[in-house]
Every structure is written in structure tokens, then in C-alpha cells.
mmCIF file of C-alpha atoms in Angstrom:
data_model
loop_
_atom_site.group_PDB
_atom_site.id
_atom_site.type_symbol
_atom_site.label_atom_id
_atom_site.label_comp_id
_atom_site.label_asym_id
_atom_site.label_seq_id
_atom_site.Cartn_x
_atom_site.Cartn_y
_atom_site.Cartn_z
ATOM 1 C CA UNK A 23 8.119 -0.856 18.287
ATOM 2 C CA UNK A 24 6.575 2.117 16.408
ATOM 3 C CA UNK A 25 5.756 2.290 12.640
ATOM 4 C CA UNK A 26 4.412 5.665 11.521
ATOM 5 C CA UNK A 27 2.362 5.181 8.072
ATOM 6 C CA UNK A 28 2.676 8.293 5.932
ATOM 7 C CA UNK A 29 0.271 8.147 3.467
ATOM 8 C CA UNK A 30 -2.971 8.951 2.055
ATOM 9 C CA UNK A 31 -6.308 8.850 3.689
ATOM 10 C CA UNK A 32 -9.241 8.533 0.959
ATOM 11 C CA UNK A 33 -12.976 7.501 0.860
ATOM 12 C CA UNK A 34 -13.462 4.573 -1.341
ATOM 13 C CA UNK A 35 -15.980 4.813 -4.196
ATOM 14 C CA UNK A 36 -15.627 1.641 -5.973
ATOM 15 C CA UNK A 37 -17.659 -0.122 -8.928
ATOM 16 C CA UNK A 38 -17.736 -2.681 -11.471
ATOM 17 C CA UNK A 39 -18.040 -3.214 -15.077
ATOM 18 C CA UNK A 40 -19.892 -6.304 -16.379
ATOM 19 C CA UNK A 41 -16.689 -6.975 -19.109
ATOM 20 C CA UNK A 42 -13.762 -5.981 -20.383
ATOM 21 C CA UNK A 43 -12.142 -2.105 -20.570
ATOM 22 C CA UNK A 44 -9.871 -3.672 -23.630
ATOM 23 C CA UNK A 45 -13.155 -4.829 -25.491
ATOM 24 C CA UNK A 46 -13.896 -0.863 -25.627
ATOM 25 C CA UNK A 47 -10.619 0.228 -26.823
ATOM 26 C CA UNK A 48 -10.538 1.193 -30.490
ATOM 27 C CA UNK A 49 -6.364 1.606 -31.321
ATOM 28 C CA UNK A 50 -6.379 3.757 -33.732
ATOM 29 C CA UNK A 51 -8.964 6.168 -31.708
ATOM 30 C CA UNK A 52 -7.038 6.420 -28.626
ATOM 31 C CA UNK A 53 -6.067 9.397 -28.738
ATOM 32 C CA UNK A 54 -9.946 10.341 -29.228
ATOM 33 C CA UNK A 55 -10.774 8.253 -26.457
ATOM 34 C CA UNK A 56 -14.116 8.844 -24.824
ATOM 35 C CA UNK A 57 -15.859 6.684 -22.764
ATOM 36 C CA UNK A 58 -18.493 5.875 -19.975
ATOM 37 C CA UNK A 59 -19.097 2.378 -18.610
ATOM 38 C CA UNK A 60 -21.986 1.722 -17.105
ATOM 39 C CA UNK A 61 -21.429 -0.162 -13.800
ATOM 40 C CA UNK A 62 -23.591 -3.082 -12.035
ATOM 41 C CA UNK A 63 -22.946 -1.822 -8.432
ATOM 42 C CA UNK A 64 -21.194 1.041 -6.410
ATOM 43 C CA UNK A 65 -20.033 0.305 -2.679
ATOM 44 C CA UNK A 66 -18.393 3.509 -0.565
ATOM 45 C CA UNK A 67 -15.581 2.198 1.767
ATOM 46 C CA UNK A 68 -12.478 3.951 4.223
ATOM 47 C CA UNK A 69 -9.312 3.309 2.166
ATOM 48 C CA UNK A 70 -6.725 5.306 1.033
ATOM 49 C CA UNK A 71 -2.938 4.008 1.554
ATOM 50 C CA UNK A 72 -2.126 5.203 5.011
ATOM 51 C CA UNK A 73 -5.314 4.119 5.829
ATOM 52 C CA UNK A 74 -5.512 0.513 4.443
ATOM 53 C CA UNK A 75 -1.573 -0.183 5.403
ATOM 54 C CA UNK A 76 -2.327 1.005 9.282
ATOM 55 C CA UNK A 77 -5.410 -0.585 9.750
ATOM 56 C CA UNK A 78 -4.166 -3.989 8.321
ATOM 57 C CA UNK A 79 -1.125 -3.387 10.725
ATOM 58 C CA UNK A 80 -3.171 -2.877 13.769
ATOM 59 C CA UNK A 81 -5.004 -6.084 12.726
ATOM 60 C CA UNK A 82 -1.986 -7.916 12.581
ATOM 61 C CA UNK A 83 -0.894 -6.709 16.405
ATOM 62 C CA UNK A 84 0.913 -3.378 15.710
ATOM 63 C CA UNK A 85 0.193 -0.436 16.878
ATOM 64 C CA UNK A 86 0.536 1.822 14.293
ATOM 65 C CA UNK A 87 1.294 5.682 13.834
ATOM 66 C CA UNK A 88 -0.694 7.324 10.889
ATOM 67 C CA UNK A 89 0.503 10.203 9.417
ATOM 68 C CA UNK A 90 -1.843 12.186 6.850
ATOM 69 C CA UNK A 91 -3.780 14.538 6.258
ATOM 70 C CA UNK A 92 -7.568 14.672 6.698
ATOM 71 C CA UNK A 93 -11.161 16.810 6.506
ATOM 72 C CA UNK A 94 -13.765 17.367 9.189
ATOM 73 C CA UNK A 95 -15.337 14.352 8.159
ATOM 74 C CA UNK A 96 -13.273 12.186 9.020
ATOM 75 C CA UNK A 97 -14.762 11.164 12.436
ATOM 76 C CA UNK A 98 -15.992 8.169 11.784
ATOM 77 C CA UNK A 99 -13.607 7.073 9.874
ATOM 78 C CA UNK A 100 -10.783 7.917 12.759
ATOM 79 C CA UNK A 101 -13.426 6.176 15.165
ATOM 80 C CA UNK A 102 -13.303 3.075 12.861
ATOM 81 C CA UNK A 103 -9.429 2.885 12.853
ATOM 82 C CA UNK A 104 -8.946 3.443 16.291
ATOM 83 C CA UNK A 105 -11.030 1.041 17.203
ATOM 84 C CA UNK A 106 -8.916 -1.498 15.636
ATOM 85 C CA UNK A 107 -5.428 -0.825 16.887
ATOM 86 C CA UNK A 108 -4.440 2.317 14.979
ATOM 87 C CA UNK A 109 -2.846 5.990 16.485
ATOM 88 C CA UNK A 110 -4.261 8.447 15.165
ATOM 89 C CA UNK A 111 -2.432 10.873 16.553
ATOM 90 C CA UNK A 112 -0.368 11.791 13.351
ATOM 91 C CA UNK A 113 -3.469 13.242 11.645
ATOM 92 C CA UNK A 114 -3.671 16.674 10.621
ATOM 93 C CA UNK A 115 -7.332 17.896 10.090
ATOM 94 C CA UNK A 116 -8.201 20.093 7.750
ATOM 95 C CA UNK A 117 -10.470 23.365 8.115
ATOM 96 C CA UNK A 118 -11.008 23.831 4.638
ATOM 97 C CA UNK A 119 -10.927 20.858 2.440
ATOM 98 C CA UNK A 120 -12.737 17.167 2.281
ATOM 99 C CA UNK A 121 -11.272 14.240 2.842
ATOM 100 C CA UNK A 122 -9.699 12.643 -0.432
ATOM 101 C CA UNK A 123 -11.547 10.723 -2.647
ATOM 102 C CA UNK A 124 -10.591 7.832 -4.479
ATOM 103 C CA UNK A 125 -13.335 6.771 -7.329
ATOM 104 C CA UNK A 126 -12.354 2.849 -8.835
ATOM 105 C CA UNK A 127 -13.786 1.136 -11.461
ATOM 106 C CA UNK A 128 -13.281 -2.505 -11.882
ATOM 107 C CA UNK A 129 -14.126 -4.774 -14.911
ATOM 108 C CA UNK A 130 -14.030 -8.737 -15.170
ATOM 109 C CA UNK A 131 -10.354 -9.287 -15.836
ATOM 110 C CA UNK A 132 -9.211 -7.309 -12.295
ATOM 111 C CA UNK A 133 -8.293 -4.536 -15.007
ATOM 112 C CA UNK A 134 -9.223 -0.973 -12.872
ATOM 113 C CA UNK A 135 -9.514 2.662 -14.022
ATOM 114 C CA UNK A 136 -9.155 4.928 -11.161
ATOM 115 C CA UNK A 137 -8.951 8.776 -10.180
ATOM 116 C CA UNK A 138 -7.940 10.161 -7.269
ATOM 117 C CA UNK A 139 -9.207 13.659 -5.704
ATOM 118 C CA UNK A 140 -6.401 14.731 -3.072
ATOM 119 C CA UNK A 141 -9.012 17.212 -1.308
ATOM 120 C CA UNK A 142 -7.036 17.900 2.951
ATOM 121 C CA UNK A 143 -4.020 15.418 1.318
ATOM 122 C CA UNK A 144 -2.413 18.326 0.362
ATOM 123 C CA UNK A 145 -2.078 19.632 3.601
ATOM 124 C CA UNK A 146 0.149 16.215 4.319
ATOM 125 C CA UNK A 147 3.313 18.594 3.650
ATOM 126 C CA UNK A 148 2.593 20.454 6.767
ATOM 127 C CA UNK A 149 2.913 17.511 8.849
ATOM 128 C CA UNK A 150 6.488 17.191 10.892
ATOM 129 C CA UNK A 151 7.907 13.811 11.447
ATOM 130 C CA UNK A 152 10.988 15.309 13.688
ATOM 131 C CA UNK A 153 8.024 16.722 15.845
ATOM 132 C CA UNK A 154 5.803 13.247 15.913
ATOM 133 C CA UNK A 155 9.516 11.561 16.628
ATOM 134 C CA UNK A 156 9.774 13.750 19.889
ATOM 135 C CA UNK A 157 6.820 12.815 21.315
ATOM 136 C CA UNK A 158 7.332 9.438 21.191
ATOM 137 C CA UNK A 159 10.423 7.510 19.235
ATOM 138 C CA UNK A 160 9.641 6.049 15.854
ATOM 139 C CA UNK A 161 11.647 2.964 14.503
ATOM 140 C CA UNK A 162 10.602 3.086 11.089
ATOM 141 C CA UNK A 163 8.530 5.621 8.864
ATOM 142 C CA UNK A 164 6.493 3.666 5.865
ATOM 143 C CA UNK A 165 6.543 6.505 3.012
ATOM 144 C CA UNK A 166 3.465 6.006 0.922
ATOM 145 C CA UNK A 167 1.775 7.621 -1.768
ATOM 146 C CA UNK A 168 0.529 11.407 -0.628
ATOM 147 C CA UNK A 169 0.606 14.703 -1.648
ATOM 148 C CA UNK A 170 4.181 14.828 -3.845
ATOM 149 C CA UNK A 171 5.752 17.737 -1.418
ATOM 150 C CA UNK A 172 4.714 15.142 1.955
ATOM 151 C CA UNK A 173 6.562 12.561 0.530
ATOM 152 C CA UNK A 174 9.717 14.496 -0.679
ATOM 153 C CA UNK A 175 9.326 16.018 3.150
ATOM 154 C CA UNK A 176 8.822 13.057 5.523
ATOM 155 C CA UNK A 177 11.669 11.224 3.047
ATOM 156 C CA UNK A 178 14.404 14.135 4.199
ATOM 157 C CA UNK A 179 12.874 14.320 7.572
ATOM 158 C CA UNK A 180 13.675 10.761 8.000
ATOM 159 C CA UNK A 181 17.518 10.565 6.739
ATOM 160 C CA UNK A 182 18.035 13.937 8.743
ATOM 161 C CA UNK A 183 16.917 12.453 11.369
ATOM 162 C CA UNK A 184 18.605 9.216 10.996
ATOM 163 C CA UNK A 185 15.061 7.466 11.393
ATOM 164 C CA UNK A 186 14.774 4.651 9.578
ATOM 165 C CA UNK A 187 12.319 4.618 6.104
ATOM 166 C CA UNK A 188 10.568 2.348 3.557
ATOM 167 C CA UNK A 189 10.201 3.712 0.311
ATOM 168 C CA UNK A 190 6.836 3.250 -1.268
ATOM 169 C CA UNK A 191 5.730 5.947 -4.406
ATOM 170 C CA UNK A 192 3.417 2.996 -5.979
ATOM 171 C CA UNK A 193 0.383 5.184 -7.924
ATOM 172 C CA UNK A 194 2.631 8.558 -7.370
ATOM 173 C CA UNK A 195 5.226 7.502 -9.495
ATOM 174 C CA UNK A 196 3.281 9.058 -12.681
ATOM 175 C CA UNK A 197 3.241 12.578 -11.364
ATOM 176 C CA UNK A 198 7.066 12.601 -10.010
ATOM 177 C CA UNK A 199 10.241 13.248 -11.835
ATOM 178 C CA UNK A 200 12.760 11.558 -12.108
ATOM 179 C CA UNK A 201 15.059 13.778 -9.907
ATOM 180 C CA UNK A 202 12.105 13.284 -7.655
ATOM 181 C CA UNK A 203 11.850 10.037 -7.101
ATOM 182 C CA UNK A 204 15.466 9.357 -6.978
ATOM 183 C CA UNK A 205 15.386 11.924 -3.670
ATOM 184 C CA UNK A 206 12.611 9.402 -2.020
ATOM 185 C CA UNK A 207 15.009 6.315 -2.374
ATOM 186 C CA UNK A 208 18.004 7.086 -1.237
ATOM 187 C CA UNK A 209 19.020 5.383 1.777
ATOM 188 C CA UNK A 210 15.624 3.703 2.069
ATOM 189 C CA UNK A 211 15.735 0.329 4.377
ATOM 190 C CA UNK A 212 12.939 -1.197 2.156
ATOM 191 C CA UNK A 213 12.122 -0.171 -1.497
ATOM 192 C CA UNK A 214 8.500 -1.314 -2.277
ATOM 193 C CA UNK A 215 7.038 -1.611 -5.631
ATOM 194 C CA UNK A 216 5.034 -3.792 -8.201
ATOM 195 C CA UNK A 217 6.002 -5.080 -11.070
ATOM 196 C CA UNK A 218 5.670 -2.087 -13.479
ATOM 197 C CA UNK A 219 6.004 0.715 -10.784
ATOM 198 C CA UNK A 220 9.851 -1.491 -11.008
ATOM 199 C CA UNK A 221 10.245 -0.819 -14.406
ATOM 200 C CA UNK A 222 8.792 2.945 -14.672
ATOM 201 C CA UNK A 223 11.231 3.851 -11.474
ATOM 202 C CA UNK A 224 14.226 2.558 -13.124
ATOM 203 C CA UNK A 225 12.718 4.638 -16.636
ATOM 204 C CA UNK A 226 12.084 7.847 -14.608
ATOM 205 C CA UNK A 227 15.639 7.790 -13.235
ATOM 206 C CA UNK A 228 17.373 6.279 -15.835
ATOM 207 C CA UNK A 229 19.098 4.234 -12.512
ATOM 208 C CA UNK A 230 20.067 0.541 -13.288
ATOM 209 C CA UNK A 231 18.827 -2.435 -11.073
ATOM 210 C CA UNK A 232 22.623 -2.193 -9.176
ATOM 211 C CA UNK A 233 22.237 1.421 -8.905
ATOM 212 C CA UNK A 234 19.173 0.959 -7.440
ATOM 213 C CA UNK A 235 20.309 -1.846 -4.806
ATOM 214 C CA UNK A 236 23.452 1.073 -3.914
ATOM 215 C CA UNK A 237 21.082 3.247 -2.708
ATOM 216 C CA UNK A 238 18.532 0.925 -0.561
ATOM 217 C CA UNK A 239 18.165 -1.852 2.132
ATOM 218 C CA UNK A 240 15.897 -4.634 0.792
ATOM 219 C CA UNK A 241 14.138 -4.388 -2.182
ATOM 220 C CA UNK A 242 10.510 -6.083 -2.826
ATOM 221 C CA UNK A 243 8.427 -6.233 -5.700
ATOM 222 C CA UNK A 244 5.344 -7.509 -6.154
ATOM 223 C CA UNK A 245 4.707 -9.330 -9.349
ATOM 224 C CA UNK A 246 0.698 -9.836 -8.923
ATOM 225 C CA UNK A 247 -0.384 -13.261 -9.647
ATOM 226 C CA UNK A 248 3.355 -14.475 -10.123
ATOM 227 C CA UNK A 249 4.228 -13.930 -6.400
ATOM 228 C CA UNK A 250 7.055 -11.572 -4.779
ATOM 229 C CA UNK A 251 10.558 -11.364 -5.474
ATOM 230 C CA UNK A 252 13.114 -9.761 -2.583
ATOM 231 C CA UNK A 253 16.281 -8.580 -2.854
ATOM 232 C CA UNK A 254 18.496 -8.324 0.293
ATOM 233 C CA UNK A 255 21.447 -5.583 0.329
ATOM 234 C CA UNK A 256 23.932 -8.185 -0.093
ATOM 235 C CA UNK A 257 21.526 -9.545 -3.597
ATOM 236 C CA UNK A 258 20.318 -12.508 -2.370
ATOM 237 C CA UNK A 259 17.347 -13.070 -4.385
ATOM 238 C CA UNK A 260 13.878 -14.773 -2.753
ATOM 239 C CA UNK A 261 10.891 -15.864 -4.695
ATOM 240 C CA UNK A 262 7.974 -16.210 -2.601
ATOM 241 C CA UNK A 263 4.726 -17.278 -4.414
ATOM 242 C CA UNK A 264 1.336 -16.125 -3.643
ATOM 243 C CA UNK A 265 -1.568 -17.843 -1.419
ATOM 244 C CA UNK A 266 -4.700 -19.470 -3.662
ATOM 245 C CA UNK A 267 -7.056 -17.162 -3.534
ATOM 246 C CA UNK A 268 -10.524 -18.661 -2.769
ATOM 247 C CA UNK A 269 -12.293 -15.678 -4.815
ATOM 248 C CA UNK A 270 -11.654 -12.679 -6.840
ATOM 249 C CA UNK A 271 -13.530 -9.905 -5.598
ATOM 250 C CA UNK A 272 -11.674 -6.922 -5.575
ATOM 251 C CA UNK A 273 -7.827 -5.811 -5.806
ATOM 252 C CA UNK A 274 -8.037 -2.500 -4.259
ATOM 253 C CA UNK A 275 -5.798 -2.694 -1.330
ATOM 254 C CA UNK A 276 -3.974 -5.888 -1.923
ATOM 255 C CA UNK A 277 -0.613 -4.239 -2.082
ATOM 256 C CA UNK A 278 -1.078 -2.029 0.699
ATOM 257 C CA UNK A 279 -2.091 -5.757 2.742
ATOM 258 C CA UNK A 280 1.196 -6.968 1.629
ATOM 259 C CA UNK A 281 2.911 -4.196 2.751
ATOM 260 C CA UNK A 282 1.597 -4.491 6.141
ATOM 261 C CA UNK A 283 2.371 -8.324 6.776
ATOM 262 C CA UNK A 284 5.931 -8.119 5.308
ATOM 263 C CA UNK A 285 6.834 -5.435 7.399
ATOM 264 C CA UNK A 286 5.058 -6.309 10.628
ATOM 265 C CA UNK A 287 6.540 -10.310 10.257
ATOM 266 C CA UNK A 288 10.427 -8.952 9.454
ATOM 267 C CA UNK A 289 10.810 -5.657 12.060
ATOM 268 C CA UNK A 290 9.847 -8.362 14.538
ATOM 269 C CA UNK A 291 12.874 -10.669 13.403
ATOM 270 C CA UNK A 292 11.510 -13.057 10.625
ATOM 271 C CA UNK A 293 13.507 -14.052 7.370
ATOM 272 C CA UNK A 294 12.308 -12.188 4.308
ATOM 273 C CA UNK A 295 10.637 -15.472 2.825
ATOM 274 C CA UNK A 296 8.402 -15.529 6.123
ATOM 275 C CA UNK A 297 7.704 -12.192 5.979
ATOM 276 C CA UNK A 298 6.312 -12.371 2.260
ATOM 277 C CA UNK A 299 4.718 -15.409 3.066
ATOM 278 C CA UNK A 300 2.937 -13.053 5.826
ATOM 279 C CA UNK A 301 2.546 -10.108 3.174
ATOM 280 C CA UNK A 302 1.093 -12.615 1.220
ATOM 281 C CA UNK A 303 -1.333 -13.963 3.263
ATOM 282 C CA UNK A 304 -2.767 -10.847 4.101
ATOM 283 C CA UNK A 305 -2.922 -9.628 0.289
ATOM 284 C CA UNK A 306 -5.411 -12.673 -0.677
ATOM 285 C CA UNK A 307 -7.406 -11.574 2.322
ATOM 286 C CA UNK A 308 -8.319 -8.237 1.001
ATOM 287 C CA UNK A 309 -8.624 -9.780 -2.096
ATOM 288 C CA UNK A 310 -11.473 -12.130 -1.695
ATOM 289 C CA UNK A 311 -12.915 -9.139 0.189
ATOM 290 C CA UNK A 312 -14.892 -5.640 -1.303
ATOM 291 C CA UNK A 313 -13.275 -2.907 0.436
ATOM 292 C CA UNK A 314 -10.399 -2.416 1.953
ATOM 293 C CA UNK A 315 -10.516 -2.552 5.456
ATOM 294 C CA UNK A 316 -13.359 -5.070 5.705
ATOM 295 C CA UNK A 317 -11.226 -7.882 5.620
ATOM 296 C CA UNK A 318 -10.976 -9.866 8.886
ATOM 297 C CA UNK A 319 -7.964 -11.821 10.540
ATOM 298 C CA UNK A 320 -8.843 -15.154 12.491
ATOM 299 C CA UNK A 321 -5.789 -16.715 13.272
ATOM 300 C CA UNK A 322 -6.419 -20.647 13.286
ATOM 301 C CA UNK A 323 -8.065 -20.141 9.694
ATOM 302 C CA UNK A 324 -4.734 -18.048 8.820
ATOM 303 C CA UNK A 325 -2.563 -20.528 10.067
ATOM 304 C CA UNK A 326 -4.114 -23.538 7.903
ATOM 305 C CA UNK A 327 -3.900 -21.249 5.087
ATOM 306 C CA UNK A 328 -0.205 -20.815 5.298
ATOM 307 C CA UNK A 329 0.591 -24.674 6.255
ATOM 308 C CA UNK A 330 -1.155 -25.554 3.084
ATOM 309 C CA UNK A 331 0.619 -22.720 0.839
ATOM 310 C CA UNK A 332 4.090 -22.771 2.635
ATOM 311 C CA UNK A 333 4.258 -26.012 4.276
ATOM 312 C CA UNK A 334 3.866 -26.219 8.720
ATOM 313 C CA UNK A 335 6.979 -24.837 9.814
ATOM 314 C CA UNK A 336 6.225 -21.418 7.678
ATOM 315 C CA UNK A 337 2.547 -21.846 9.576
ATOM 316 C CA UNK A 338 4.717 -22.485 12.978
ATOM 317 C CA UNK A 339 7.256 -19.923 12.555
ATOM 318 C CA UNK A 340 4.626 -16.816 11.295
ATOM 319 C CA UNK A 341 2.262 -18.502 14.093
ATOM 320 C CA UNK A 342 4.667 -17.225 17.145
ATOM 321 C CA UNK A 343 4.440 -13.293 15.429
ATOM 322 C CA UNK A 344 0.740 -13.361 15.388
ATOM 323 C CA UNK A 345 -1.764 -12.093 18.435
ATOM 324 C CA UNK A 346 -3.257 -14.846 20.006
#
């Protein structure tokens, strides 16, 4: 089975504040806001949400298809993915522009503050899924955040080709309209989101939670410490709650994590609850890890972990989907 990963493909540059952002807030001086933190550390990792979604699904056993858009520096980076399971042959390199950059700060409570510098994204749009899908036959195209116009494009390229797509605008959300973003759900066979991205899609489009469910497959959003909650096309409802963390470290990537266990456990035939349970699993990984990608996967340490948060037949069951 093939799942191509459009999305973005960013350098890292993360930090972290000694304390709290909302101990810096003044209300009434918000909109006069200006502010520098000063940060204890910086750390410069691969990431971006292509990246961190393929390379956890080439972890996992998948061999995944990444589709983005890159600069001429990105050979170690492609070297580094490669390496671990992911085709790369979905990558568009750019002769003009850098790799995107994605610059995180962090403070005590998990709270971030983030910008993102697109840089070769942009050139995303000029990527053809129909012309990846002839070379070799894709079962199901992951639309992450990206340049606005790539997303809009693979999303079209996908129901024209009858190819089927998960829907997953996460950070994007802000810059798209609501015309927009009702375009990159419709007839989606998953609908990804967290917990506010939920409520600011159904704002942007003015769409209702059943109006929403008419126009997509399963829905899944993330609700952070609270767990997961799925909805199947037929509104079964599954709460799935999360795996005890061991450490806080950083949250960068935890969602993308998720994304790649749920969807690597239920295209190869498990239940949505195992699948989460998967997703899950994965998230708390990347979690209790800086960086993105510099989480590891050993299997019999996996395995305890989901016996003791799920019970042994969830272990058993996610056990027989796992490389050996």
C-alpha cells in the first residue's frame, strides 16, 4: 500500500522560555503588544509536516510517498529520511529558494509561539499528484498543511482522480477562507483536526457538525491531554484516551505522530479505537522527545506501553501491525 504525504518540509528552530507567555501579557495592552523572551536553549531539527508524518510512517513499517517542496539544501535532510523508510521521490527541489523554516518557542506550560517562513514551499503547487499516481498507484493522499494553492491542488487532484484523501489544514486554517477550506473537505475519507482547529473550521465555514460528517469519511480530533474522539460515517462516536507520558519535553510534532499511527494501524484493517490507541502511542513518543524526528520505535518497549494503557489484547492486536 502507498500513502503519499503532501505537506510541508521545514527546518526546525526550536527554544524555550524559562515561564509563562500569559505572565507577560498585559490585557489592556494587547493590541500594543511587544515582546522578546529570552530563551534558555535553541536546538535546530528536520521537521516540517510532510516531513515529521512520513518519517514517523516509515518508522512504523510504511513506506511512504512525500510530496513537497524543497531547497538545495535539503540533502541531508532527504539522506536522513531515506534512510529510514521514506520515498522521496515526490520532492520538488527548488533552484531559487531555501528550504522552509519553522522558528518555535516553547514556555513551561507547553504554551508555543511559532512562525513559519514558507521559503521552496511555495513551489508545492507545481507538484502533480495525477503524474506521481502514474508512476506508481497511490491508495491514499494525506493533505497537510503547505503552501494554500498545493493544498487546494492535490485536494482536486485527488477527487478527480478518484484517489482517495485525508484532510488535514491544522496551522493553515488561519490563512484560508472559508470557501477555501470547505473545497479541501469535501469527500475527504479522514478529516483530521485538534480541538480548536474543530471549532475554527466549523466558524470559517459556518458548516454544522452534521454538515461536516455529509461531506467526509471518519472524522478525528485530537483533544490534547483529554485524548481523541472519532467519528465514523455512520456517527459512531469513540473516545480513546491518551498514553502517560513519562516526560514533557516538547509538543512539536505530536499531532503529526498521531497522524501517522492512526492511519498506518486502520489502512491496514484495524478498528478506529486501535488505530488511535496506535496514533496515540506514537504522539507521547515525540513528546517525551526534543525534535521531531528523533524519536525512536522499539517494539517490545511499545508493546508494554500499550498493555498497560489499553489493556493486552489492544497490545496483541496493534502487536501483529507492527515490524518485527
Amino acid at each position: 500500500m502507498t500513502l503519499a504525504v503532501s505537506g510541508s518540509i521545514a527546518t526546525d528552530h526550536l527554544m524555550r522560555f524559562p515561564g509563562k507567555f500569559v505572565d507577560q501579557l498585559v490585557a489592556d495592552q494587547l493590541t500594543n503588544i511587544s515582546l522578546s523572551f529570552l530563551v534558555d536553549d535553541l536546538v535546530i531539527r528536520k521537521g516540517g509536516v510532510g516531513g515529521n508524518i512520513a518519517y514517523a510512517l516509515g518508522v512504523l513499517g510504511g513506506s511512504p510517498l512525500l510530496v513537497g517542496a524543497v531547497g538545495p539544501d535539503f540533502g541531508e535532510y532527504r539522506s536522513w529520511l531515506e534512510a529510514n523508510g521514506v520515498d522521496c521521490g515526490g520532492v520538488r527541489v527548488s533552484a531559487t529558494a531555501h528550504t522552509a523554516r519553522f522558528v518555535c518557542t516553547t514556555d513551561e506550560d507547553m504554551a508555543q509561539i511559532a512562525s513559519f517562513y514558507p521559503g521552496a514551499m511555495s513551489e508545492a503547487r507545481d507538484i502533480s499528484i495525477a503524474e506521481l499516481e502514474s508512476k506508481d498507484p497511490i491508495d491514499l493522499v494525506l493533505v497537510g498543511a503547505n503552501d494554500p494553492d498545493a493544498m487546494l491542488a492535490h485536494t482536486e487532484q485527488c477527487r478527480t482522480a478518484g484517489i482517495p484523501f485525508a484532510a488535514d489544514p491544522s496551522q493553515q486554517l488561519a490563512r484560508l477562507s472559508g470557501e477555501q477550506a470547505t473545497a479541501l473537505i469535501e469527500g475527504a475519507a479522514y478529516l483530521f483536526t485538534n480541538e480548536y482547529e474543530w471549532g475554527l473550521l466549523r466558524q470559517k465555514t459556518g458548516l454544522s457538525e452534521a454538515e461536516i460528517a455529509a461531506k467526509v469519511g471518519v472524522r478525528v480530533t485530537t483533544l490534547g491531554k483529554s485524548g481523541v474522539e472519532i467519528v465514523t460515517a455512520d456517527g459512531t462516536k469513540t473516545h480513546v484516551a491518551v498514553v502517560p507520558e513519562t516526560s514533557k519535553v516538547d509538543p512539536t510534532g505530536v499531532g503529526d505522530g498521531f497522524r501517522a499511527g492512526f492511519l498506518i494501524a486502520h489502512l491496514a484493517g484495524a478498528s478506529v479505537e486501535r488505530a488511535a490507541q496506535l496514533g496515540s502511542l506514537v504522539a507521547v513518543l515525540v513528546l517525551e522527545t526534543t525534535g521531531t524526528q528523533e524519536w525512536t520505535f522499539v517494539r517490545d518497549d511499545a508493546l508494554k506501553r500499550l498493555g498497560a494503557a489499553y489493556g493486552m489484547s489492544a497490545a496483541d492486536e496493534i502487536g501483529a501491525l507492527l515490524p518485527v
